Each structure stands twice: as structure tokens, then as C-alpha cells.
PDB file of C-alpha atoms in Angstrom:
ATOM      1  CA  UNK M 185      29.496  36.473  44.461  1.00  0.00           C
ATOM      2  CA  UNK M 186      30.761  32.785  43.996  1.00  0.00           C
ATOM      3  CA  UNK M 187      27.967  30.452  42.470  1.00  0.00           C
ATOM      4  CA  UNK M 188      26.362  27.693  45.364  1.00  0.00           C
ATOM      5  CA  UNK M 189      27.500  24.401  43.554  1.00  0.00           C
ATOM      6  CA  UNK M 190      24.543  22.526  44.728  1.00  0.00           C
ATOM      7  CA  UNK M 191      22.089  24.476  42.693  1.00  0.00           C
ATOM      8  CA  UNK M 192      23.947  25.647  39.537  1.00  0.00           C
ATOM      9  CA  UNK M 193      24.684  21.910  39.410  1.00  0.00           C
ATOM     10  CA  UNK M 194      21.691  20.436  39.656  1.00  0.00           C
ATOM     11  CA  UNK M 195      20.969  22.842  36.588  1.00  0.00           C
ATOM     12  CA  UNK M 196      22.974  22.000  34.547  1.00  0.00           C
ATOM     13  CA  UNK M 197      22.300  18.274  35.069  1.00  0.00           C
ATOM     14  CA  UNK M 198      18.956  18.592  34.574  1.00  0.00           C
ATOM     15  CA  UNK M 199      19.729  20.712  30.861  1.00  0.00           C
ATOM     16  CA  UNK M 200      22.369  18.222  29.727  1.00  0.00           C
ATOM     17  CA  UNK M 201      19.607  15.001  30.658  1.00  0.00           C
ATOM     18  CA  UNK M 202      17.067  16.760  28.677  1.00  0.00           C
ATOM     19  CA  UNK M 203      19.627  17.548  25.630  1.00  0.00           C
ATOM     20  CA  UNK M 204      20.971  13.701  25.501  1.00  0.00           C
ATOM     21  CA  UNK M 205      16.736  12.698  25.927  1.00  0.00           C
ATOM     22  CA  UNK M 206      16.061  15.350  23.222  1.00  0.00           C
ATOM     23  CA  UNK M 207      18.464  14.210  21.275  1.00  0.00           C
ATOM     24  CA  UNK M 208      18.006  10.429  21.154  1.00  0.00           C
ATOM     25  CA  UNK M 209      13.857  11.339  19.886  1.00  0.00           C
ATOM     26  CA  UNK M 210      15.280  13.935  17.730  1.00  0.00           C
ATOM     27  CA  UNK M 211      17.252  10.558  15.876  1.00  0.00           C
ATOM     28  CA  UNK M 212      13.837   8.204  16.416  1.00  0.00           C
ATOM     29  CA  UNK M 213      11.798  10.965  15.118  1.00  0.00           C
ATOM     30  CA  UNK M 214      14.418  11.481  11.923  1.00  0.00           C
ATOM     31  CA  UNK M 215      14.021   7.418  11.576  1.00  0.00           C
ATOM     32  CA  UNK M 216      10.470   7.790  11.258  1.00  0.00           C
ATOM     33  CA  UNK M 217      10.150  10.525   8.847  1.00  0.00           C
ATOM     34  CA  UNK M 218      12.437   7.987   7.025  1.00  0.00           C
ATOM     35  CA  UNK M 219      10.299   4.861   7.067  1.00  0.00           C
ATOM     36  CA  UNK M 220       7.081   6.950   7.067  1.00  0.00           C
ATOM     37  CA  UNK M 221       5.333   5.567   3.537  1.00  0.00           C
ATOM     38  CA  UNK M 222       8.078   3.427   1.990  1.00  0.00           C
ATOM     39  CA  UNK M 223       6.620   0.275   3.126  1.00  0.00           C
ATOM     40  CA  UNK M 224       5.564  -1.200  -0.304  1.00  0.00           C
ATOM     41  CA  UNK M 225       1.866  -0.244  -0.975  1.00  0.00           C
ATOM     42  CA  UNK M 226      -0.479  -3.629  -0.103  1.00  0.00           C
ATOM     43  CA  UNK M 227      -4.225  -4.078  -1.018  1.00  0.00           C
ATOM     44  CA  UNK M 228      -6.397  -3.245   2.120  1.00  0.00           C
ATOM     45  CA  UNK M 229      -8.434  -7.109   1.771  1.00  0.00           C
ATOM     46  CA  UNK M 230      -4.605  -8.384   2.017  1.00  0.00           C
ATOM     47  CA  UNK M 231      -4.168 -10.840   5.296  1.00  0.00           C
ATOM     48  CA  UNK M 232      -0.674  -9.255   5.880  1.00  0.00           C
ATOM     49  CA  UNK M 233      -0.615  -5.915   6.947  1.00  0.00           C
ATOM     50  CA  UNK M 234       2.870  -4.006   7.079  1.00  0.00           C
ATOM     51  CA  UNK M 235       4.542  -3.303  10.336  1.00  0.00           C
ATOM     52  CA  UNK M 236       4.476   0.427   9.990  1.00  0.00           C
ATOM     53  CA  UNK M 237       1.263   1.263   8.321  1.00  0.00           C
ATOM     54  CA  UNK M 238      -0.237   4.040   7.518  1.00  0.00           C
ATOM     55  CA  UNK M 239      -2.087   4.552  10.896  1.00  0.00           C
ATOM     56  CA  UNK M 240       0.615   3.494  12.819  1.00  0.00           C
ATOM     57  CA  UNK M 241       2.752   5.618  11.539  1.00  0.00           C
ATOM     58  CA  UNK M 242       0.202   8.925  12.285  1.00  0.00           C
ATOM     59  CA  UNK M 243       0.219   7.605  15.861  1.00  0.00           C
ATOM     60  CA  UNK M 244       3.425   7.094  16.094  1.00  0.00           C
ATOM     61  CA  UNK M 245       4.400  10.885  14.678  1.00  0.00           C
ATOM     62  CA  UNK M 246       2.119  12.322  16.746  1.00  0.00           C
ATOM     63  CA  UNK M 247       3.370  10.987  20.344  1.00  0.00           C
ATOM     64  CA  UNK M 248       7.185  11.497  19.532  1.00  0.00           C
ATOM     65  CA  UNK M 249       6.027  15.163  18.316  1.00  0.00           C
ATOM     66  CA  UNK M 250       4.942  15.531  21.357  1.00  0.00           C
ATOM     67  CA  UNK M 251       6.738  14.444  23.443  1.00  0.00           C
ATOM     68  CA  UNK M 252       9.608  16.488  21.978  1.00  0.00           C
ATOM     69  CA  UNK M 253       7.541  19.717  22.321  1.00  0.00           C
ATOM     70  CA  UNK M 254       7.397  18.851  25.953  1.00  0.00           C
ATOM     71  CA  UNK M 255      10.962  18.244  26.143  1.00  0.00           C
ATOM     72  CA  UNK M 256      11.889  21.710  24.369  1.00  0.00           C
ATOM     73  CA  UNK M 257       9.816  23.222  26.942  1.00  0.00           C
ATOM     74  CA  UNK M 258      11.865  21.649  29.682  1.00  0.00           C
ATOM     75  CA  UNK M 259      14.852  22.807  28.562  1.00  0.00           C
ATOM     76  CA  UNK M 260      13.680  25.915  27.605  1.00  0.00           C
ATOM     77  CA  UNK M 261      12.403  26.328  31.271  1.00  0.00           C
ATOM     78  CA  UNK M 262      15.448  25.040  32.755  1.00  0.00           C
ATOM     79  CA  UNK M 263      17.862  27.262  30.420  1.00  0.00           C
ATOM     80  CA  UNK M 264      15.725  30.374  32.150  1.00  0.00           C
ATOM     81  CA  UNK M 265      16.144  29.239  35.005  1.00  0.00           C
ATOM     82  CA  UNK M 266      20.309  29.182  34.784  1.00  0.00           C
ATOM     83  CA  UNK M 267      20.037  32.353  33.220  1.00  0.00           C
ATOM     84  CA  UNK M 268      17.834  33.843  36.233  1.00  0.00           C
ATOM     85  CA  UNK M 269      20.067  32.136  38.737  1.00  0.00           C
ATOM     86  CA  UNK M 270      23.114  34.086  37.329  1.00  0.00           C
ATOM     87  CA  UNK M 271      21.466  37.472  37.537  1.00  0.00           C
ATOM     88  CA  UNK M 272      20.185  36.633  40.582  1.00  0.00           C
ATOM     89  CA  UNK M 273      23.369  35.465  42.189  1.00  0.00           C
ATOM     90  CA  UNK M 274      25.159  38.632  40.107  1.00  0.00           C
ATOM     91  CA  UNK M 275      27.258  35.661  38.720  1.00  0.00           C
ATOM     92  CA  UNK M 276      29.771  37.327  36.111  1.00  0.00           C
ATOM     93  CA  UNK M 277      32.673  35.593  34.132  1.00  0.00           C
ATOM     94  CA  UNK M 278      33.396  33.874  30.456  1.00  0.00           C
ATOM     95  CA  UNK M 279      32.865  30.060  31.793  1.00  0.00           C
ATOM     96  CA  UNK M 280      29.717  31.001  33.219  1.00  0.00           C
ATOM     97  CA  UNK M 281      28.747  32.439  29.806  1.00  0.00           C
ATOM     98  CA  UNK M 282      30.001  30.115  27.711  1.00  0.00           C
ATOM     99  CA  UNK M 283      28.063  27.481  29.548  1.00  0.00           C
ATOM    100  CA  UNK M 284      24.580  29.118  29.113  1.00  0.00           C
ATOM    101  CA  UNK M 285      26.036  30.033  25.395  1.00  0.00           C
ATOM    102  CA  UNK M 286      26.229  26.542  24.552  1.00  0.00           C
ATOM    103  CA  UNK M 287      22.861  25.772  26.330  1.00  0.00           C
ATOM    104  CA  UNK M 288      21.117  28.224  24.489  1.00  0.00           C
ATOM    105  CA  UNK M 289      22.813  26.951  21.278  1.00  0.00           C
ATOM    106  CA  UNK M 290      21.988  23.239  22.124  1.00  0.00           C
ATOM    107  CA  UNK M 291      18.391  24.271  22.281  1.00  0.00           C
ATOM    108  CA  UNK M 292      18.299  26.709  19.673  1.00  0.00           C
ATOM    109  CA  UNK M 293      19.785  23.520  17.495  1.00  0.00           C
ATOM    110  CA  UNK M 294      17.063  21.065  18.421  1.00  0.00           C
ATOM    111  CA  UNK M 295      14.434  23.526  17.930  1.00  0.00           C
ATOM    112  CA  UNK M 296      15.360  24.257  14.600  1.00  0.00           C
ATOM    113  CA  UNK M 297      15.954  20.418  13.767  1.00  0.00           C
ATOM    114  CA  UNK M 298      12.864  19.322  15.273  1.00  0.00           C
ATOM    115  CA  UNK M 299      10.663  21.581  13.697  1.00  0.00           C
ATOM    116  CA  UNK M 300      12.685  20.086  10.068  1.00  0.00           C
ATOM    117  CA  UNK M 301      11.602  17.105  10.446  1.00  0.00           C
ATOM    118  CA  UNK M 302       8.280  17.830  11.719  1.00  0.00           C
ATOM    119  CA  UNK M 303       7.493  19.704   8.068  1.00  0.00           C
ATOM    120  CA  UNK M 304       9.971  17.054   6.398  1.00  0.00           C
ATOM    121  CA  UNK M 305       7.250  14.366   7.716  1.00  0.00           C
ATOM    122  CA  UNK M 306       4.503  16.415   7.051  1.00  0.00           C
ATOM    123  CA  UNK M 307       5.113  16.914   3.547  1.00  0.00           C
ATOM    124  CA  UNK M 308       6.111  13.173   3.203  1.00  0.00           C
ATOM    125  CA  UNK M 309       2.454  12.284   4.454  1.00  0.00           C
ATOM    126  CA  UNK M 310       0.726  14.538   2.272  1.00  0.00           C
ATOM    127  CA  UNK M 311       2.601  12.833  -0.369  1.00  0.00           C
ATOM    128  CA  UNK M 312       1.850   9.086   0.496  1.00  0.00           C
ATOM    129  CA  UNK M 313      -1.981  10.353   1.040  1.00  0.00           C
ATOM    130  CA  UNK M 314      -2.252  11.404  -2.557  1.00  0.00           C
ATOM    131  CA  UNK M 315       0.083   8.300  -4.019  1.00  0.00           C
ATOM    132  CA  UNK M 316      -2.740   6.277  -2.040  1.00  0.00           C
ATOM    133  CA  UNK M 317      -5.895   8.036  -3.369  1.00  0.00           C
ATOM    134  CA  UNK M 318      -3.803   7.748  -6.909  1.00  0.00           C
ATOM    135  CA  UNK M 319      -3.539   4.113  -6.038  1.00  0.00           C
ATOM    136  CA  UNK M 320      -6.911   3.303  -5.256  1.00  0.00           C
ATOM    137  CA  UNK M 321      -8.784   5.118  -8.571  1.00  0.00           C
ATOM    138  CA  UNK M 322      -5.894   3.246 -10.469  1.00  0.00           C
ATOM    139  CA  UNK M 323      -7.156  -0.347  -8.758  1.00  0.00           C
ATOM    140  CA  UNK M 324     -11.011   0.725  -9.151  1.00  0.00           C
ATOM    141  CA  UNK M 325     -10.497   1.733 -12.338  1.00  0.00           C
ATOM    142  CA  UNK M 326      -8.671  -2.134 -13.042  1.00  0.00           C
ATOM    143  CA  UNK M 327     -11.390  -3.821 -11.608  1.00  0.00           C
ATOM    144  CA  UNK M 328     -14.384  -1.966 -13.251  1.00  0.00           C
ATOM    145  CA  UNK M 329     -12.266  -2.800 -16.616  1.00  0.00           C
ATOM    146  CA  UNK M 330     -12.153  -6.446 -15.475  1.00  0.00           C
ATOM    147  CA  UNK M 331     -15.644  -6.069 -15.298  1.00  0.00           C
ATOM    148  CA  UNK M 332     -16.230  -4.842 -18.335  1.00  0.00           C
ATOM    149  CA  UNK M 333     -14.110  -7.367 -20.077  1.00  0.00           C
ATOM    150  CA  UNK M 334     -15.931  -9.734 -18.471  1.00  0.00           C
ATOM    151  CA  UNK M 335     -19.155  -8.210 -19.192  1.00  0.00           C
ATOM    152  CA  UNK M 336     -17.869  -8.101 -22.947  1.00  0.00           C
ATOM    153  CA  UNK M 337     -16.698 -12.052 -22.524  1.00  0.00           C
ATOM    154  CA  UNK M 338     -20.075 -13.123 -21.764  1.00  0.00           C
ATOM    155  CA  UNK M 339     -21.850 -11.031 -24.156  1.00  0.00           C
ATOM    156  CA  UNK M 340     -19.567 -12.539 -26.977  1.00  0.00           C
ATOM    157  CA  UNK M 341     -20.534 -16.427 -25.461  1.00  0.00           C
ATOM    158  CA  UNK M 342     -24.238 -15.598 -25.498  1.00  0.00           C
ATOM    159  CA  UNK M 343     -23.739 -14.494 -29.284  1.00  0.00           C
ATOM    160  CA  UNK M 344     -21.720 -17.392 -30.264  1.00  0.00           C
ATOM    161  CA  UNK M 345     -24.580 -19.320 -28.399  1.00  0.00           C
ATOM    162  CA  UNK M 346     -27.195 -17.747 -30.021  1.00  0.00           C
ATOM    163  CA  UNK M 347     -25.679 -17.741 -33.405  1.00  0.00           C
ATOM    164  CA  UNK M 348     -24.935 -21.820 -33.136  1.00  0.00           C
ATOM    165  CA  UNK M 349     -28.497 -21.967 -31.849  1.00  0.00           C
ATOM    166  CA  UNK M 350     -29.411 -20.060 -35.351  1.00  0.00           C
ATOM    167  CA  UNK M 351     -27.295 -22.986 -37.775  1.00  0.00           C
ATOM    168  CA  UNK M 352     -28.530 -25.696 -35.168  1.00  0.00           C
ATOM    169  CA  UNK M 353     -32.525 -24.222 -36.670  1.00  0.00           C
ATOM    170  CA  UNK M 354     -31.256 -23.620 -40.125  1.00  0.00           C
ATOM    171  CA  UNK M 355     -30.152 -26.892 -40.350  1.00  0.00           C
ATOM    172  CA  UNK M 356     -33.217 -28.533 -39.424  1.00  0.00           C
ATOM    173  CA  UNK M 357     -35.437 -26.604 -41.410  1.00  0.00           C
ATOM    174  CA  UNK M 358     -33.398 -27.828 -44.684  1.00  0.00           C
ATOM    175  CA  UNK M 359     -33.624 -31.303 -43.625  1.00  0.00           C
ATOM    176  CA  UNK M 360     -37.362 -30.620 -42.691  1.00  0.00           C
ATOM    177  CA  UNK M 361     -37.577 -29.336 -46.146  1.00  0.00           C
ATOM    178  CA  UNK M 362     -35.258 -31.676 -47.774  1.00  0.00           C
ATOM    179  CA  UNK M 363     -37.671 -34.283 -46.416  1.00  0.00           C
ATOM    180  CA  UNK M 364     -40.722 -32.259 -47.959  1.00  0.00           C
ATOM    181  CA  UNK M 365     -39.959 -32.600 -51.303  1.00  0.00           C
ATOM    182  CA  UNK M 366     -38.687 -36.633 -51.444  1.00  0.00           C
ATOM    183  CA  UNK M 367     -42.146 -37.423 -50.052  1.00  0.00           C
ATOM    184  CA  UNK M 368     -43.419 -34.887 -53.041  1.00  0.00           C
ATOM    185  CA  UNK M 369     -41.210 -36.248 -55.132  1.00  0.00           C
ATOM    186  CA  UNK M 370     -42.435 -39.483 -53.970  1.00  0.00           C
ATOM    187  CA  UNK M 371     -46.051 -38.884 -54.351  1.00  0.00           C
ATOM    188  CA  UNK M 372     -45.227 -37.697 -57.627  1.00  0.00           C
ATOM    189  CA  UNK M 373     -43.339 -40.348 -58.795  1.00  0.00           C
ATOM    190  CA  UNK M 374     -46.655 -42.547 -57.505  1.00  0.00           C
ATOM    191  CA  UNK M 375     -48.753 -41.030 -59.097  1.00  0.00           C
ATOM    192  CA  UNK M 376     -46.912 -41.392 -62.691  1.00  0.00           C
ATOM    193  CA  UNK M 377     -46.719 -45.148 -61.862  1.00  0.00           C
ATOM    194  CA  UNK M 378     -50.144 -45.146 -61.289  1.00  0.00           C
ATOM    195  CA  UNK M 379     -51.215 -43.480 -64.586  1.00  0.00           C
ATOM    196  CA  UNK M 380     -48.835 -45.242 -66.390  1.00  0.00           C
ATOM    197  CA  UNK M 381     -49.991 -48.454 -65.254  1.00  0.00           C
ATOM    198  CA  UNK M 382     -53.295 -46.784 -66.004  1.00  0.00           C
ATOM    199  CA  UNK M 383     -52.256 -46.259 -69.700  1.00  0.00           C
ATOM    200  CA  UNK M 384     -50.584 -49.427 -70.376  1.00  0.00           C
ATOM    201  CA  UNK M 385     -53.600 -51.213 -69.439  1.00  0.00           C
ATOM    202  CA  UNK M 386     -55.452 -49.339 -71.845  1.00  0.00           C
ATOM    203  CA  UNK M 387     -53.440 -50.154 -73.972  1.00  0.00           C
ATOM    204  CA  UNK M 388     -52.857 -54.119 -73.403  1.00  0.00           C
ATOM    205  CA  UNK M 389     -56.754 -55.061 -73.097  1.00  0.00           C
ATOM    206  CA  UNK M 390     -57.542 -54.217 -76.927  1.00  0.00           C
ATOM    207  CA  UNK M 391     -54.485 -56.180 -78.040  1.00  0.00           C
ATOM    208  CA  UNK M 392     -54.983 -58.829 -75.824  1.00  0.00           C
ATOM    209  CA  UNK M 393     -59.131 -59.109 -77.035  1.00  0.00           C
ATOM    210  CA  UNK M 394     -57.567 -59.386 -80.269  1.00  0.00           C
ATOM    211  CA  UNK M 395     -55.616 -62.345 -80.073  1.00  0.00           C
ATOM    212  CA  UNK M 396     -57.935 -64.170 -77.958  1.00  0.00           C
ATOM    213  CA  UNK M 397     -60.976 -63.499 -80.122  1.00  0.00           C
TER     214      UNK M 397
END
């Protein structure tokens, strides 16, 4: 039985639209396992952010992983379909086969590349999860160490205060002391002058009696 042209066809339209779709997302998808990750790691408090973050990028996998699963199942419906409409029709000969052969090939070959780069991207985003967690002990760990040299900064300024503080005291209890003994020393010398002047007028009155009497 000859094979109504309308309907095989349409068939095979609709499987070679769905490979060409399939494959165009198959190279998108590929891109974005690429690019998934490599844009340079920025601090979250930065005011740019990069044009395929993180989250972007999860979004992004997950619709085009989708959307590919849908389009395998298409395919896959619409390869059945040829197949059924061949054993249905009793349709027999090596073009006929060859054409579903390479259908079920085409398929077969997305399916297997898809599901690559699915795991190829899922490994990749494991990986950029744990360089990030890496990233972000290695930055607390900087800024609790700029703390703490900080911390240690200060510590040394308030010593250097207090110990200037300390010669700023010692200082003024020499002077304080210095001063202490020139007004001893003062008093002292005083009082000498005063008993000497004592003595030498004890001495002076007899000898001037004498000379007046």
C-alpha cells in the first residue's frame, strides 16, 4: 500500500521543525553551561551586579531544561507516530526505513547530548556553590582580621597614651620635688644666715664695748 503524502508529510515536517528547534536550545543550553559561573566573583554590597549571576543563571537553566524535555517529548511522540503510521498503512521499503532510522537517530542524539550538558551544568554549579561558600569564609575571615588589627591598633594607641600620660606625671612629680628641696634648701640656707648673723653679733658687741669703753 502506497503512503498518503498528505499525512506522512506533515510528519515528517513536524519531526524535522522540532529537530532544527531542538537543536538551536541544545547550542543555547551548551552556551550556558559555558558562561554558567565564570563571571568574575563580585562582593554582594557591590552596586554592579554581573549580567549572568548566579540566580539568573539557575533560572535561566531551569526554563531551557525544560523546555527541551518538552521538545524531546514532541519528537519522541511524533517519531511514534511515523512509526505507527507505517505499520498501520503496512508501508514496507529501505527509504521508508531509512527515514524513521535517521529520526530515531536524530533523537536518540539529542537525548544523549542534552542530558550531557544537563550533568555538565550540574556539576559546574555545584562547583561555583562551593568556590562561593570558599569565598565568603575567606572574606569573613579578612574582615574579622581587619578587625582584629584594628582592635590591636587601638589597643597599642591607648598604651602609648597611657604610657606618655605616665612620663607627662613622672615629670611633674620631679619638678614638684625638685622644687621641694630648693625651698628646703632655702630655708636652710636662712636659717644658717640667721644664726650666723646670730653669732657674729655675739661676737662684735664685746669687741665693740671694748673700744668704746
Amino acid at each position: 500500500m502506497s503512503i498518503e503524502s498528505n499525512n506522512w508529510e506533515e510528519l515528517r515536517r513536524q519531526a524535522r521543525q522540532l529537530e532544527n528547534e531542538i537543536d538551536l536550545k541544545l547550542v543555547s543550553f551548551s552556551k550556558l553551561g559555558t558562561s554558567y559561573g565564570s563571571q568574575e566573583y563580585r562582593n554582594e554590597n557591590s552596586d554592579t551586579v554581573p549580567l549572568l549571576s548566579s540566580t539568573n543563571s539557575d533560572h535561566m537553566f531551569e526554563t531551557m531544561a525544560l523546555e527541551i524535555e518538552q521538545l524531546l517529548s514532541k519528537l519522541t511522540d511524533v517519531n511514534d507516530k511515523m512509526i505507527s503510521y507505517c505499520q498501520t498503512q503496512a508501508v514496507t521499503g529501505s527509504t521508508v526505513a531509512h527515514t524513521l532510522q535517521r529520526h530515531r537517530d536524530i533523537l536518540q542524539d539529542c537525548t544523549h547530548e542534552f542530558q550531557k550538558t544537563k550533568a555538565n551544568i550540574q556539576a559546574r554549579k555545584e562547583r561555583e556553590q562551593l568556590l562561593s561558600s570558599v569565598r565568603k569564609d575567606i572574606d569573613a575571615y579578612k574582615s574579622s582580621s581587619g578587625l582584629n588589627r584594628r582592635t590591636d591598633l587601638y589597643l597599642k594607641e591607648h598604651d602609648h597614651l597611657r604610657n606618655s600620660e605616665k612620663m607627662v606625671d613622672d615629670q611633674i612629680s620631679i619638678a614638684v620635688k625638685t622644687k621641694e628641696e630648693l625651698l628646703n634648701q632655702r630655708i636652710a640656707m636662712k636659717a644658717i644666715q640667721t644664726k650666723m648673723t646670730t653669732l657674729v653679733s655675739i661676737l662684735l658687741i664685746p669687741t665693740i664695748h671694748y673700744f668704746l669703753f
